[in-house]
XYZ file of C-alpha atoms in Angstrom:
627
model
C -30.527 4.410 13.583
C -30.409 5.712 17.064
C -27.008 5.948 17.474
C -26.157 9.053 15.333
C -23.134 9.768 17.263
C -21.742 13.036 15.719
C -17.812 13.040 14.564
C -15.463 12.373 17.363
C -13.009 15.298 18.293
C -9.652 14.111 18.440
C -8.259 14.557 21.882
C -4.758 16.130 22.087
C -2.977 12.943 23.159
C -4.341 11.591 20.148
C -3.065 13.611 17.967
C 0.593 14.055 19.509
C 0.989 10.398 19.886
C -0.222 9.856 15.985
C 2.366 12.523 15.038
C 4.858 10.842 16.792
C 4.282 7.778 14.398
C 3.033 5.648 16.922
C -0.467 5.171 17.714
C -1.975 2.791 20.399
C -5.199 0.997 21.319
C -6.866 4.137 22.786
C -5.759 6.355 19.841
C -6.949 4.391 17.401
C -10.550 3.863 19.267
C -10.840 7.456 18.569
C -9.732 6.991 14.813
C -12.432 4.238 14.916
C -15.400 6.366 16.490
C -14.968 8.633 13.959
C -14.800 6.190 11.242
C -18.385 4.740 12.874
C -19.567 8.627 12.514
C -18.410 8.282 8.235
C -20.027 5.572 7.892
C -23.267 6.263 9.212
C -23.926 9.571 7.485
C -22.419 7.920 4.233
C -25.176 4.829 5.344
C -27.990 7.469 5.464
C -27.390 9.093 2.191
C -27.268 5.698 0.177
C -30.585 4.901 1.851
C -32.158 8.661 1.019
C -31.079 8.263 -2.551
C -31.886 4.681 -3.049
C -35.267 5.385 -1.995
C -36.227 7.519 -4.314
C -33.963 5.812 -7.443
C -36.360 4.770 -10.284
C -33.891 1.279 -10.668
C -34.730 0.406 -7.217
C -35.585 -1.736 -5.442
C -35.456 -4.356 -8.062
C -36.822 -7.264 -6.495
C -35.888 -6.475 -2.953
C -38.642 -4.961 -0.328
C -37.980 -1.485 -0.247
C -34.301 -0.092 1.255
C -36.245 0.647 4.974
C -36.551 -2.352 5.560
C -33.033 -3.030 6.000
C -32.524 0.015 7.926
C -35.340 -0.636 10.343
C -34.048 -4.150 11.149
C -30.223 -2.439 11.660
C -32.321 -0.629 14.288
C -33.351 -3.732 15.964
C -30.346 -5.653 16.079
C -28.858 -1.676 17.241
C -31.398 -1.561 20.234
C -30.531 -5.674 20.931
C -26.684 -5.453 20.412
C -25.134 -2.203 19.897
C -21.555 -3.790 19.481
C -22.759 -6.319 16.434
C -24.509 -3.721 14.493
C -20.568 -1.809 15.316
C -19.066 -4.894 14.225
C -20.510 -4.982 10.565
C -20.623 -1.021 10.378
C -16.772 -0.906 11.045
C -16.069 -4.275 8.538
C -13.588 -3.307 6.514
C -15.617 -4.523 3.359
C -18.736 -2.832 4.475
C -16.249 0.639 3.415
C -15.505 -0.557 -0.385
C -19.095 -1.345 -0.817
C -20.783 1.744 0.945
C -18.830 4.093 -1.600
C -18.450 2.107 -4.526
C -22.457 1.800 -4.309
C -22.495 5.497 -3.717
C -20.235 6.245 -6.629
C -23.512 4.548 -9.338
C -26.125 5.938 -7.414
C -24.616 9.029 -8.140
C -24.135 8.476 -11.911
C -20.163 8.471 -11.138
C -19.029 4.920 -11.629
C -20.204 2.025 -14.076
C -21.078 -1.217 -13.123
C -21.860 -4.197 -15.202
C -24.398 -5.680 -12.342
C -27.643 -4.559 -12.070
C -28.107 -1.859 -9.591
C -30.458 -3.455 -6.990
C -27.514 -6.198 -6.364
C -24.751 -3.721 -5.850
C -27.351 -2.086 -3.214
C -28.296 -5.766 -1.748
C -24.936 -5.414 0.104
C -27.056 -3.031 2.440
C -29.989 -6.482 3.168
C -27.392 -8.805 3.851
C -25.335 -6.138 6.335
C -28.891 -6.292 8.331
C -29.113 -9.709 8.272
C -25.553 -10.115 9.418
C -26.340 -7.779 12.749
C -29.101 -9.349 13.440
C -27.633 -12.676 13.756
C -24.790 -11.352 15.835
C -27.242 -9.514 17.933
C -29.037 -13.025 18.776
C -32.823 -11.560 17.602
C -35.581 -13.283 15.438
C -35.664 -11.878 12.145
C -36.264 -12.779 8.267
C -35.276 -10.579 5.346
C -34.896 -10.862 1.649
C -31.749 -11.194 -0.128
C -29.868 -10.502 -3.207
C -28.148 -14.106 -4.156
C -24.648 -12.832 -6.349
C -21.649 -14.532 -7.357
C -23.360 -18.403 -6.677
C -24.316 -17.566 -3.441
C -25.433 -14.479 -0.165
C -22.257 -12.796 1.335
C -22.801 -12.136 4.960
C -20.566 -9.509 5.600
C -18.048 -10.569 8.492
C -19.542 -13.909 8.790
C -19.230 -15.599 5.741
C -20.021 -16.579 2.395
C -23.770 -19.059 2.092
C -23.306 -21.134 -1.100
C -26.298 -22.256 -3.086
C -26.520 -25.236 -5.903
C -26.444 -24.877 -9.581
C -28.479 -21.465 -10.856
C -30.846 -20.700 -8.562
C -33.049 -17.570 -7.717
C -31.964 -14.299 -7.514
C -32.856 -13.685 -4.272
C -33.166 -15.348 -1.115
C -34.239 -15.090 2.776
C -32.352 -15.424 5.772
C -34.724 -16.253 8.834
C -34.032 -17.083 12.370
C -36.997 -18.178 14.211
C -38.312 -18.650 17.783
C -36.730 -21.941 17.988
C -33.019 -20.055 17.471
C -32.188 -21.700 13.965
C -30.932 -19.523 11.139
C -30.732 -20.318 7.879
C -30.805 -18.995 4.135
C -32.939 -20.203 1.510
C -33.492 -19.598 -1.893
C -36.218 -21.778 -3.725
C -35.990 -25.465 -2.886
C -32.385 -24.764 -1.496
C -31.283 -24.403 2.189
C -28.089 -23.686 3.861
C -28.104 -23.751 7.852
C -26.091 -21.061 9.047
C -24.160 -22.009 11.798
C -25.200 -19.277 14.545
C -27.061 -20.038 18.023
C -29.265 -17.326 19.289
C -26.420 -15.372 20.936
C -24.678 -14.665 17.755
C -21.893 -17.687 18.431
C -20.771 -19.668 15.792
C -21.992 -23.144 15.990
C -20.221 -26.457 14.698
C -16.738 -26.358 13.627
C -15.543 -24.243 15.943
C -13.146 -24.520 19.552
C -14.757 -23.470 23.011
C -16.738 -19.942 22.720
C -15.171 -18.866 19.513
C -16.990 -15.799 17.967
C -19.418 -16.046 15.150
C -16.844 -15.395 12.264
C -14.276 -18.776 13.219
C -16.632 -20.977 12.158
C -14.399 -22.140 9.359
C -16.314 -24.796 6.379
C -19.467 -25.933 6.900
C -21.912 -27.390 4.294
C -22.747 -24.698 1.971
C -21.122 -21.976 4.297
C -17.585 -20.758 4.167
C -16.918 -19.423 6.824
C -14.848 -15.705 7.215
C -11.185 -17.015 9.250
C -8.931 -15.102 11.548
C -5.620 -15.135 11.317
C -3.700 -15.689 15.489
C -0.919 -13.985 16.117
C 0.232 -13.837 20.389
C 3.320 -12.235 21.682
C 4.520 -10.489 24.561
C 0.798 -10.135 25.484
C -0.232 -8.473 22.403
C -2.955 -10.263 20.324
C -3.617 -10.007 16.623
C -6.446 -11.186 14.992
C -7.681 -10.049 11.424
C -9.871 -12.265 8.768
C -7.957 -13.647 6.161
C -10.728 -12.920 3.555
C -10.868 -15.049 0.741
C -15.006 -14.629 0.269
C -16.072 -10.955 0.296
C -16.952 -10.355 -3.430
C -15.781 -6.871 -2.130
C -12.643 -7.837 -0.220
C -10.650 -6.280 -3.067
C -11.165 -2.421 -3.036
C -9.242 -2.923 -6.396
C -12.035 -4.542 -8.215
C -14.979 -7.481 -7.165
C -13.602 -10.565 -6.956
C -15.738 -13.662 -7.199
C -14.956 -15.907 -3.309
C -11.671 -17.949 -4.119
C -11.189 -20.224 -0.825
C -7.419 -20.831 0.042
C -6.808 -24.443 0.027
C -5.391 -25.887 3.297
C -1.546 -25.701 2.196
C -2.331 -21.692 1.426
C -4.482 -21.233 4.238
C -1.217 -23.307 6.374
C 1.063 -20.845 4.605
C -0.890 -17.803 5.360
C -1.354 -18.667 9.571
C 2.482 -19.867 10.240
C 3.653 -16.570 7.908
C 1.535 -14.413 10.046
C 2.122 -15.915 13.472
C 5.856 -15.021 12.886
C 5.407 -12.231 11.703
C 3.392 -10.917 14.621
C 5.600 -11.969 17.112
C 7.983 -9.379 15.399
C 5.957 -6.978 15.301
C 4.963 -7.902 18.726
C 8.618 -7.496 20.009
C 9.307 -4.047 18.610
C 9.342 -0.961 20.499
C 9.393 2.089 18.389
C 5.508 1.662 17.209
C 2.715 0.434 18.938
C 1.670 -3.466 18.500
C -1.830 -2.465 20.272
C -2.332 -0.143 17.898
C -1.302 -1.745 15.256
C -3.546 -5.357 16.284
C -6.387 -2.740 16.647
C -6.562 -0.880 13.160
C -5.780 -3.849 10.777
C -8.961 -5.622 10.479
C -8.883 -7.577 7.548
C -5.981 -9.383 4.990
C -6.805 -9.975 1.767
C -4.592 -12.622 -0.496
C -4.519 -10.744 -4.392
C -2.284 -11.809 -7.355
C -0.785 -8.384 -7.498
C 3.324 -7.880 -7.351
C 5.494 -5.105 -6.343
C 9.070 -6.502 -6.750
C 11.299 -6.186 -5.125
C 8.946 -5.707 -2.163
C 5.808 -7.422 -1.274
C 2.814 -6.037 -2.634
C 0.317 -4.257 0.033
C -2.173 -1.761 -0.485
C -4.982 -0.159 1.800
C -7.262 2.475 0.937
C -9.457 5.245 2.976
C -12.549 3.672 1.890
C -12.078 0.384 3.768
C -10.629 1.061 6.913
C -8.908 -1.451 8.523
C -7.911 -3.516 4.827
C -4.673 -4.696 4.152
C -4.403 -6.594 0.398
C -1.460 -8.266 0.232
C 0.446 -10.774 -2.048
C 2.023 -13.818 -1.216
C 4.160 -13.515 2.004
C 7.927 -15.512 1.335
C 8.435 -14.724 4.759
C 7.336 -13.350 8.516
C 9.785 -10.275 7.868
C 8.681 -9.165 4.824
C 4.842 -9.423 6.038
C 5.891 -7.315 9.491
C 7.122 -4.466 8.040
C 4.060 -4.397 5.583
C 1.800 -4.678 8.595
C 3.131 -1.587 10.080
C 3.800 0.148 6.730
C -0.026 -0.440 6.035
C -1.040 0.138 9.846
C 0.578 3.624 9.633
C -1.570 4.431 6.326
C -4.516 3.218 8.133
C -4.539 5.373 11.051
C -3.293 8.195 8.894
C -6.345 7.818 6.904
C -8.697 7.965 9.445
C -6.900 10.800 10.948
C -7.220 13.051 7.858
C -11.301 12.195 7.780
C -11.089 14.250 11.340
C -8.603 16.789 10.948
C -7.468 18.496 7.821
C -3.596 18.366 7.353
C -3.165 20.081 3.690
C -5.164 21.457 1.277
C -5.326 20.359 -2.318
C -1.745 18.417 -3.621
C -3.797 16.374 -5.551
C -1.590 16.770 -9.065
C 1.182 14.471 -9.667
C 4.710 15.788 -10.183
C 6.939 15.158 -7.565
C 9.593 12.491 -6.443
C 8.458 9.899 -3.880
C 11.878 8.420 -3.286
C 10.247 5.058 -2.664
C 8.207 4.972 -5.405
C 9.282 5.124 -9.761
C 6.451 7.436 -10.193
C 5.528 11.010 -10.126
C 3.032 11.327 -6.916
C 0.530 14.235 -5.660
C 1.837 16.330 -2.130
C -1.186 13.803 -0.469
C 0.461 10.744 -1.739
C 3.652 11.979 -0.313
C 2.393 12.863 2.854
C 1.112 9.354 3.000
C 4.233 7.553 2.266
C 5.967 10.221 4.622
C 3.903 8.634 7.540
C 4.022 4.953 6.374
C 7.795 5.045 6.514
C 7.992 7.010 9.586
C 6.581 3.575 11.240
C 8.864 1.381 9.284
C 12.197 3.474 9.359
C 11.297 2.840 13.354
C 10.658 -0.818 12.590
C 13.776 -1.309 10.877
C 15.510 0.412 13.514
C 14.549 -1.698 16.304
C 15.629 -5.317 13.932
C 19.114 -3.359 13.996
C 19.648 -3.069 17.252
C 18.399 -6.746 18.387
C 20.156 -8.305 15.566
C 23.419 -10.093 16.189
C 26.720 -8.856 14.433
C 26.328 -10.584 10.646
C 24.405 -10.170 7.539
C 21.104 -9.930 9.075
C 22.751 -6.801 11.051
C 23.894 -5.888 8.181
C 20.390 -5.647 6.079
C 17.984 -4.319 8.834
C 20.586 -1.596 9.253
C 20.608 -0.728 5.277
C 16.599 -0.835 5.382
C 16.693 1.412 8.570
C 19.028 3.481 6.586
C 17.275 3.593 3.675
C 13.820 3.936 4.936
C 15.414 6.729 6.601
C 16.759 8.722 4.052
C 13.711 8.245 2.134
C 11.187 9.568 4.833
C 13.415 12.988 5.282
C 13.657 13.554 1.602
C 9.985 13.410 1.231
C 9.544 15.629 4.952
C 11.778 18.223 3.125
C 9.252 17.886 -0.361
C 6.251 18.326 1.754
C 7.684 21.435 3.979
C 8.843 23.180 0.560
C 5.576 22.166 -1.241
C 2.714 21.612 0.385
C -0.293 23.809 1.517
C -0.348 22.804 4.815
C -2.912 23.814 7.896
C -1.810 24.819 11.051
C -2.377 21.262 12.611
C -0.408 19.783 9.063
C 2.642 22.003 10.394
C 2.290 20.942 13.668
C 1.900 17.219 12.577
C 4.807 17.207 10.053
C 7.247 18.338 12.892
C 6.215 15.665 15.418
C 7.047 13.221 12.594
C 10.406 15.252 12.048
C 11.314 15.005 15.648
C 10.540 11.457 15.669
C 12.481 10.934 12.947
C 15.497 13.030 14.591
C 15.262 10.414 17.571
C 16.828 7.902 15.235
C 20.480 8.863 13.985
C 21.481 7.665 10.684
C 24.977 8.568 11.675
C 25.144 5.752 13.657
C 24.765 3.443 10.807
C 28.032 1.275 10.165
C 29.821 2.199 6.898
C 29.080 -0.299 4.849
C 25.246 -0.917 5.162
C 24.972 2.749 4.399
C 26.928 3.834 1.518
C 24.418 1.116 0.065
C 21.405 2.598 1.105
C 22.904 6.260 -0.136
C 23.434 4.512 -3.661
C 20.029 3.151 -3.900
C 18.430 6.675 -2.815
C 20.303 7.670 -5.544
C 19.543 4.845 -7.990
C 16.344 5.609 -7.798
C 16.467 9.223 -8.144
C 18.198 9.362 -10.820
C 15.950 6.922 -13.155
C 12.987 8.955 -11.989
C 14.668 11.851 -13.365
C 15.715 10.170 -16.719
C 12.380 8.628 -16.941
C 9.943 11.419 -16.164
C 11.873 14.908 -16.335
C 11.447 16.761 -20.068
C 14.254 19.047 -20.660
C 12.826 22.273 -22.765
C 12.888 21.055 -26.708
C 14.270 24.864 -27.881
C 16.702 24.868 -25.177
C 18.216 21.247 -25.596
C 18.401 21.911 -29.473
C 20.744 25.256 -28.468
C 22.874 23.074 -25.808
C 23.147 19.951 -29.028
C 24.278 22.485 -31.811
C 26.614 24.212 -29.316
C 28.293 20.776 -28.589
C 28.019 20.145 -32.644
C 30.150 22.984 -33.558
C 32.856 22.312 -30.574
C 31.406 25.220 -28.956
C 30.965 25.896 -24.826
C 27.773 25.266 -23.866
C 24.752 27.729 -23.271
C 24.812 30.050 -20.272
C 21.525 29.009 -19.783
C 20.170 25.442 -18.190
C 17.156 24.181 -19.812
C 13.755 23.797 -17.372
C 12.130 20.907 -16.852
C 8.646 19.625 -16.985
C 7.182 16.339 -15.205
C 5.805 13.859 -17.271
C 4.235 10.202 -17.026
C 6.016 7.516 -18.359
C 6.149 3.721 -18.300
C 8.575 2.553 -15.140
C 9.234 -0.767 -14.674
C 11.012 -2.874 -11.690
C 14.272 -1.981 -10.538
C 17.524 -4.694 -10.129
C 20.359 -3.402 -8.079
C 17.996 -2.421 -4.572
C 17.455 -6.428 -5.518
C 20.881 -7.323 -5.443
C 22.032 -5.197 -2.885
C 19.952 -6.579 -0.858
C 21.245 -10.090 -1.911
C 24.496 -8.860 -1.540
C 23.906 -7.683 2.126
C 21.834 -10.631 3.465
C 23.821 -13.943 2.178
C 27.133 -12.187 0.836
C 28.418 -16.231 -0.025
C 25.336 -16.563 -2.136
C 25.695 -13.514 -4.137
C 29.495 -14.192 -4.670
C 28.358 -16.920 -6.359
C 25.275 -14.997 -8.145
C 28.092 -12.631 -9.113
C 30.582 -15.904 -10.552
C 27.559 -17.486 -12.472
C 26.383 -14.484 -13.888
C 23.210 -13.885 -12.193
C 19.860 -15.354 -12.271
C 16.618 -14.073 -13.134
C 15.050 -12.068 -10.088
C 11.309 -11.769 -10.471
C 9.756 -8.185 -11.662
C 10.363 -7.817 -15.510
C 12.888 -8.208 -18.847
C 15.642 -7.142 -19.383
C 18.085 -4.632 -17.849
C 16.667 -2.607 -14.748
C 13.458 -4.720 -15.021
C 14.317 -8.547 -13.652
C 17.538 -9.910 -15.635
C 20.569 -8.576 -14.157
C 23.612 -8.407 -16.046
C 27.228 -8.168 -15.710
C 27.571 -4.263 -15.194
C 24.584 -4.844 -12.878
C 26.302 -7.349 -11.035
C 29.815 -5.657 -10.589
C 28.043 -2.748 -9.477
C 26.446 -4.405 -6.105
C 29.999 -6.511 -5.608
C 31.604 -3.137 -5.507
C 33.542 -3.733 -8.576
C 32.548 -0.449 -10.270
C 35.552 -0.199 -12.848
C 34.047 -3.214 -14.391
C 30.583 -1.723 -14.024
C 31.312 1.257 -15.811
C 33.075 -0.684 -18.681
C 29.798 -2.860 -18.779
C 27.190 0.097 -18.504
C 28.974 2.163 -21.457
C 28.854 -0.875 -23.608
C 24.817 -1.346 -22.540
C 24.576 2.116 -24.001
C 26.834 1.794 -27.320
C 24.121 -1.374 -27.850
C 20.874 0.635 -26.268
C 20.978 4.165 -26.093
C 17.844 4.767 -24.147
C 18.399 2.139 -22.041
C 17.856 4.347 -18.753
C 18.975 2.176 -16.010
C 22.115 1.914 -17.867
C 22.593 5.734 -17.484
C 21.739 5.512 -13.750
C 24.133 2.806 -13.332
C 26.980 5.123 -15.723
C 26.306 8.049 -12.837
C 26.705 5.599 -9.826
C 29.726 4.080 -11.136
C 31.994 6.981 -12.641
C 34.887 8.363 -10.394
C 34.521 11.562 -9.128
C 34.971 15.046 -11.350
C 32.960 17.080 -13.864
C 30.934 13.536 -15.742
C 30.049 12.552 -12.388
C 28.830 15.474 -11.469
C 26.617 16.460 -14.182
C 25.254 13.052 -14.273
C 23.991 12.771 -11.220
C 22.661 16.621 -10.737
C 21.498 16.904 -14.452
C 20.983 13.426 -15.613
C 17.821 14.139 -17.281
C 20.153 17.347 -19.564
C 22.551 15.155 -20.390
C 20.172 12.638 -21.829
C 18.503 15.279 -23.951
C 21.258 16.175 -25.405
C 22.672 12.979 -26.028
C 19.478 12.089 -27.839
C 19.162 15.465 -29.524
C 22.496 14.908 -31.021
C 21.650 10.976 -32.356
C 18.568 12.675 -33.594
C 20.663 15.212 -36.359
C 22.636 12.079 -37.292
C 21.233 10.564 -40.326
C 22.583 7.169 -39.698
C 21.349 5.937 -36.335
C 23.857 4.459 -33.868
C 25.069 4.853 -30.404
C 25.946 8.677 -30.114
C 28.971 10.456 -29.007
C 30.984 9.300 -25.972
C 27.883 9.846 -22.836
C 31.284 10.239 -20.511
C 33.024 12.906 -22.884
C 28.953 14.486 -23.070
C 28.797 14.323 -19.875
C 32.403 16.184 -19.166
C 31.298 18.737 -21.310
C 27.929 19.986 -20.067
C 29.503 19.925 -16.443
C 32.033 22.380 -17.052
C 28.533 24.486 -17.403
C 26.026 22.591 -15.564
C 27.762 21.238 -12.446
């Protein structure tokens, strides 16, 4: 294509403002130019090696043919052939079609459809560029994806290919065999039948045999928002392919009111750029996934501008996802133009917003996310009227907060990080210093301290390995009434299972409807979605007492959790958070992971299983060393 357009250089602007956590329109056309760069030298190597692949073409025409007609619609329109090359789903399927040319990645399709992406792409631009045109196309999944148009549908089993023509007279159309499906585009690329006024070619909503990609509206304070809500893309998931699944009218109801409220607080907010935000997110895609207690949302560097997303249960939760995944998104795209750290690829340290041991890249990531929201949350504070929701957006500014300065301090420690990295991390640090947690009212957080904590300390019980040799020296020294060791144990990282946490849950309960949870607290509780059992989606008593502040009880109910379940680890978290101060307390919640060991090492020499010796009188003990 003629428009080789080598990668952008990020102006200076650009890169303060992005350090800053904001971002806005013109910063993120930069981000985008160089994304158009990517993707057309990752566009000519999938054509050089397809050429030449003995599995290809299949029956296709050969893989220039595609190309030369991208040039067309490119020398007709250069903004449509921009249009599909910036699609989010034109990312996912550009390098998960790389990956099997390569050899890298399986696929249980034949090869020639995975590479058919690349036909249909062309025949997209070339309807949005208005020119007369016909190509051949691979039919997969019941039908021809268009990528940001829309999904043709064809009968029964038909062939595995088809053509999509538009003639002199200025009808398109796709047909496969006897089979025909008018696509509803005029000659300038606008969509044609159900559609209001001008609207563009991808509004055109149901049609006979044609679904139609949607936008999503959102309108506030001037600032417009308008991604797909994709529901058709066979490669709308970066995940996996997913067969099209069109929302019915209550979901597809759902899914336009829960976004229109959510822009307009999105819209409203001051601390990160709407514009920017409206301009990076390109696509939402509805998945099955969960992520309790949050709401699921995931983006990836390979499809720039995607957003997957579960269910919304409401505009707040979706806003502070949109800017959590906006700030990922331009982050992305930043780190395809300028390299911020080198390697930090392995995974052993503590996101604190995450149950899992993450790579120095992964933290950098969520370091930036929450950056945007910690600024979110932080403007909802300070319109909010005195009450509970005053209350909760000052705990998640709080929280978010904390969070984003422990992981600053992880990457500054850690992390192999270039000159422009440094620079980066301490715009994002002086940002972050423009937003006082002192300021925070007691209440809200001494809540958000004790779920930092919370969640600390189960990552430590869960994925921290205290030295086997060591631990057995610290368990026969507390066997024969002995002080302990001189010397502490090390530690190793290691993966383990983690499940869904409860008290963030009912803090948050606890925070936003205090009535309600009085009452959760009086029945007993009720099942909160995200798992079984204890620290996984039941609370219980001790779990319960603990949020209402009652932590006397709490610590009566979490010792009698581990007299039942020794390894129940949230019940040692919740021990730590609820005993008063001194020596226990203190060597639970520095050493959690020591006292554990030994606690285990110790049930281990018993031949009789049972709960253990006393974890508070444990606990007392290894302080007077380890504390």
């Amino acid at each position: 294509m003629t428009a080789e357009r080598s990668f952008h250089r990020l102006s200076e602007r650009c890169f303060t403002e992005l350090g800053r956590g904001a971002g806005g329109v013109s910063s993120v056309a930069e981000l985008r130019s160089g994304q158009r760069s990517r993707t057309m030298l990752l566009l000519r190597a999938l054509v050089g090696i397809a050429s030449g692949h003995p599995a290809l073409p299949g029956p296709l025409p050969g893989v220039r043919e595609p190309w030369r007609l991208l040039i067309r619609a490119e020398r007709a329109d250069p903004a449509a052939v921009d249009r599909v090359l910036l699609h989010p789903q034109t990312g996912t399927w550009l390098n998960r079609c790389l990956r099997r040319l390569r050899g890298r990645s399986p696929g249980t399709a034949p090869l020639w459809t995975e590479t058919g992406y690349l036909y249909a792409m062309a025949a997209s631009a070339a309807l949005l560029a208005g020119i007369d045109f016909r190509i051949t196309v691979a039919v997969r999944e019941g039908g021809v994806m268009l990528p940001a148009l829309g999904f043709a549908r064809l009968p029964g089993r038909t062939a595995e290919t088809a053509e999509v023509v538009r003639g002199p007279e200025g009808k398109a159309a796709l047909t496969a065999g006897p089979h025909s499906v008018p696509l509803p585009f005029d000659r300038a690329g606008k969509a044609t039948g159900n559609r209001a006024g001008n609207a563009p070619a991808e509004c055109a909503g149901n049609a006979p045999g044609w679904y139609g990609l949607r936008r999503l509206r959102g309108e506030h304070h001037g600032h417009i928002s308008a991604p797909f809500l994709d529901d058709v893309d066979p490669y709308r998931d970066f995940l996996r392919t997913t067969l099209p699944e069109r929302l019915d009218e209550d979901e597809w109801r759902h899914w336009r009111t829960c976004f229109d409220g959510a822009w307009r607080l999105v819209a409203e907010q001051t601390q990160v750029d709407p514009g920017g935000i409206a301009a990076c997110i390109g696509s939402l895609v509805p998945v099955p996934y969960t992520a309790h207690p949050e709401l699921f949302s995931a983006s990836s560097p390979e499809a720039h501008g995607c957003v997957l997303l579960g269910r919304p249960a409401d505009p707040l939760a979706l806003a502070a996802s949109l800017v959590h995944e906006a700030q990922h998104i331009k982050l992305s795209a930043l780190m395809d133009l300028v390299p911020l750290i080198e390697g930090g690829l392995e995974e052993v340290h503590h996101a604190p917003w995450r149950p899992d041991p993450r790579p120095l890249r992964g933290l950098l990531h969520g370091v930036y996310a929450f950056l945007g929201v910690t600024g979110f949350w932080w403007d909802r504070w300070h319109r909010a009227g005195a009450g509970p929701v005053r209350d909760t957006a000052a705990f998640e500014f709080a929280l978010r907060r904390a969070q984003t300065a422990r992981g600053l301090r992880t990457l500054l420690t850690h992390a192999r990080l270039t000159s422009r990295g440094e620079r980066f991390l301490r715009l994002a640090g002086e940002r972050l210093a423009d937003w006082p947690a002192e300021t925070v009212p007691a209440l809200p957080r001494r809540w958000a301290d004790a779920v930092l904590l919370d969640a600390e300390l189960l990552y430590r019980l869960r994925h921290l390995r205290c030295d086997p040799e060591r631990t057995a020296q610290w368990a026969r020294a507390r066997h024969q009434g002995t002080a302990p060791p001189r010397d502490l144990p090390g530690t190793v990282v290691r993966a383990a299972p983690t499940e869904s946490p409860t008290r963030p849950a009912l803090v948050r309960r606890r925070l936003g409807d205090p009535v309600a949870y009085a009452r959760l607290h009086a029945d007993g509780g009720v099942r909160l979605p995200g798992g079984d059992g204890p620290g996984g989606g039941t609370p219980d008593a001790a779990d319960l007492d603990w949020a209402a502040g009652r932590f006397g009880a709490a610590l009566d109910g979490y010792r009698a959790r581990l007299e039942k379940s020794p390894d129940d680890l949230s019940a040692w978290a919740g021990l730590a958070l609820s005993v008063p101060d001194g020596t226990a307390r203190r060597a639970l919640r520095t050493r959690p992971e020591l006292v554990l060991a030994v606690h285990r090492a110790l049930r281990d020499a018993v031949a009789h299983p049972g709960p253990g010796p006393d974890p508070l009188a444990l606990a007392e003990w290894i302080g007077s060393r380890a504390g």
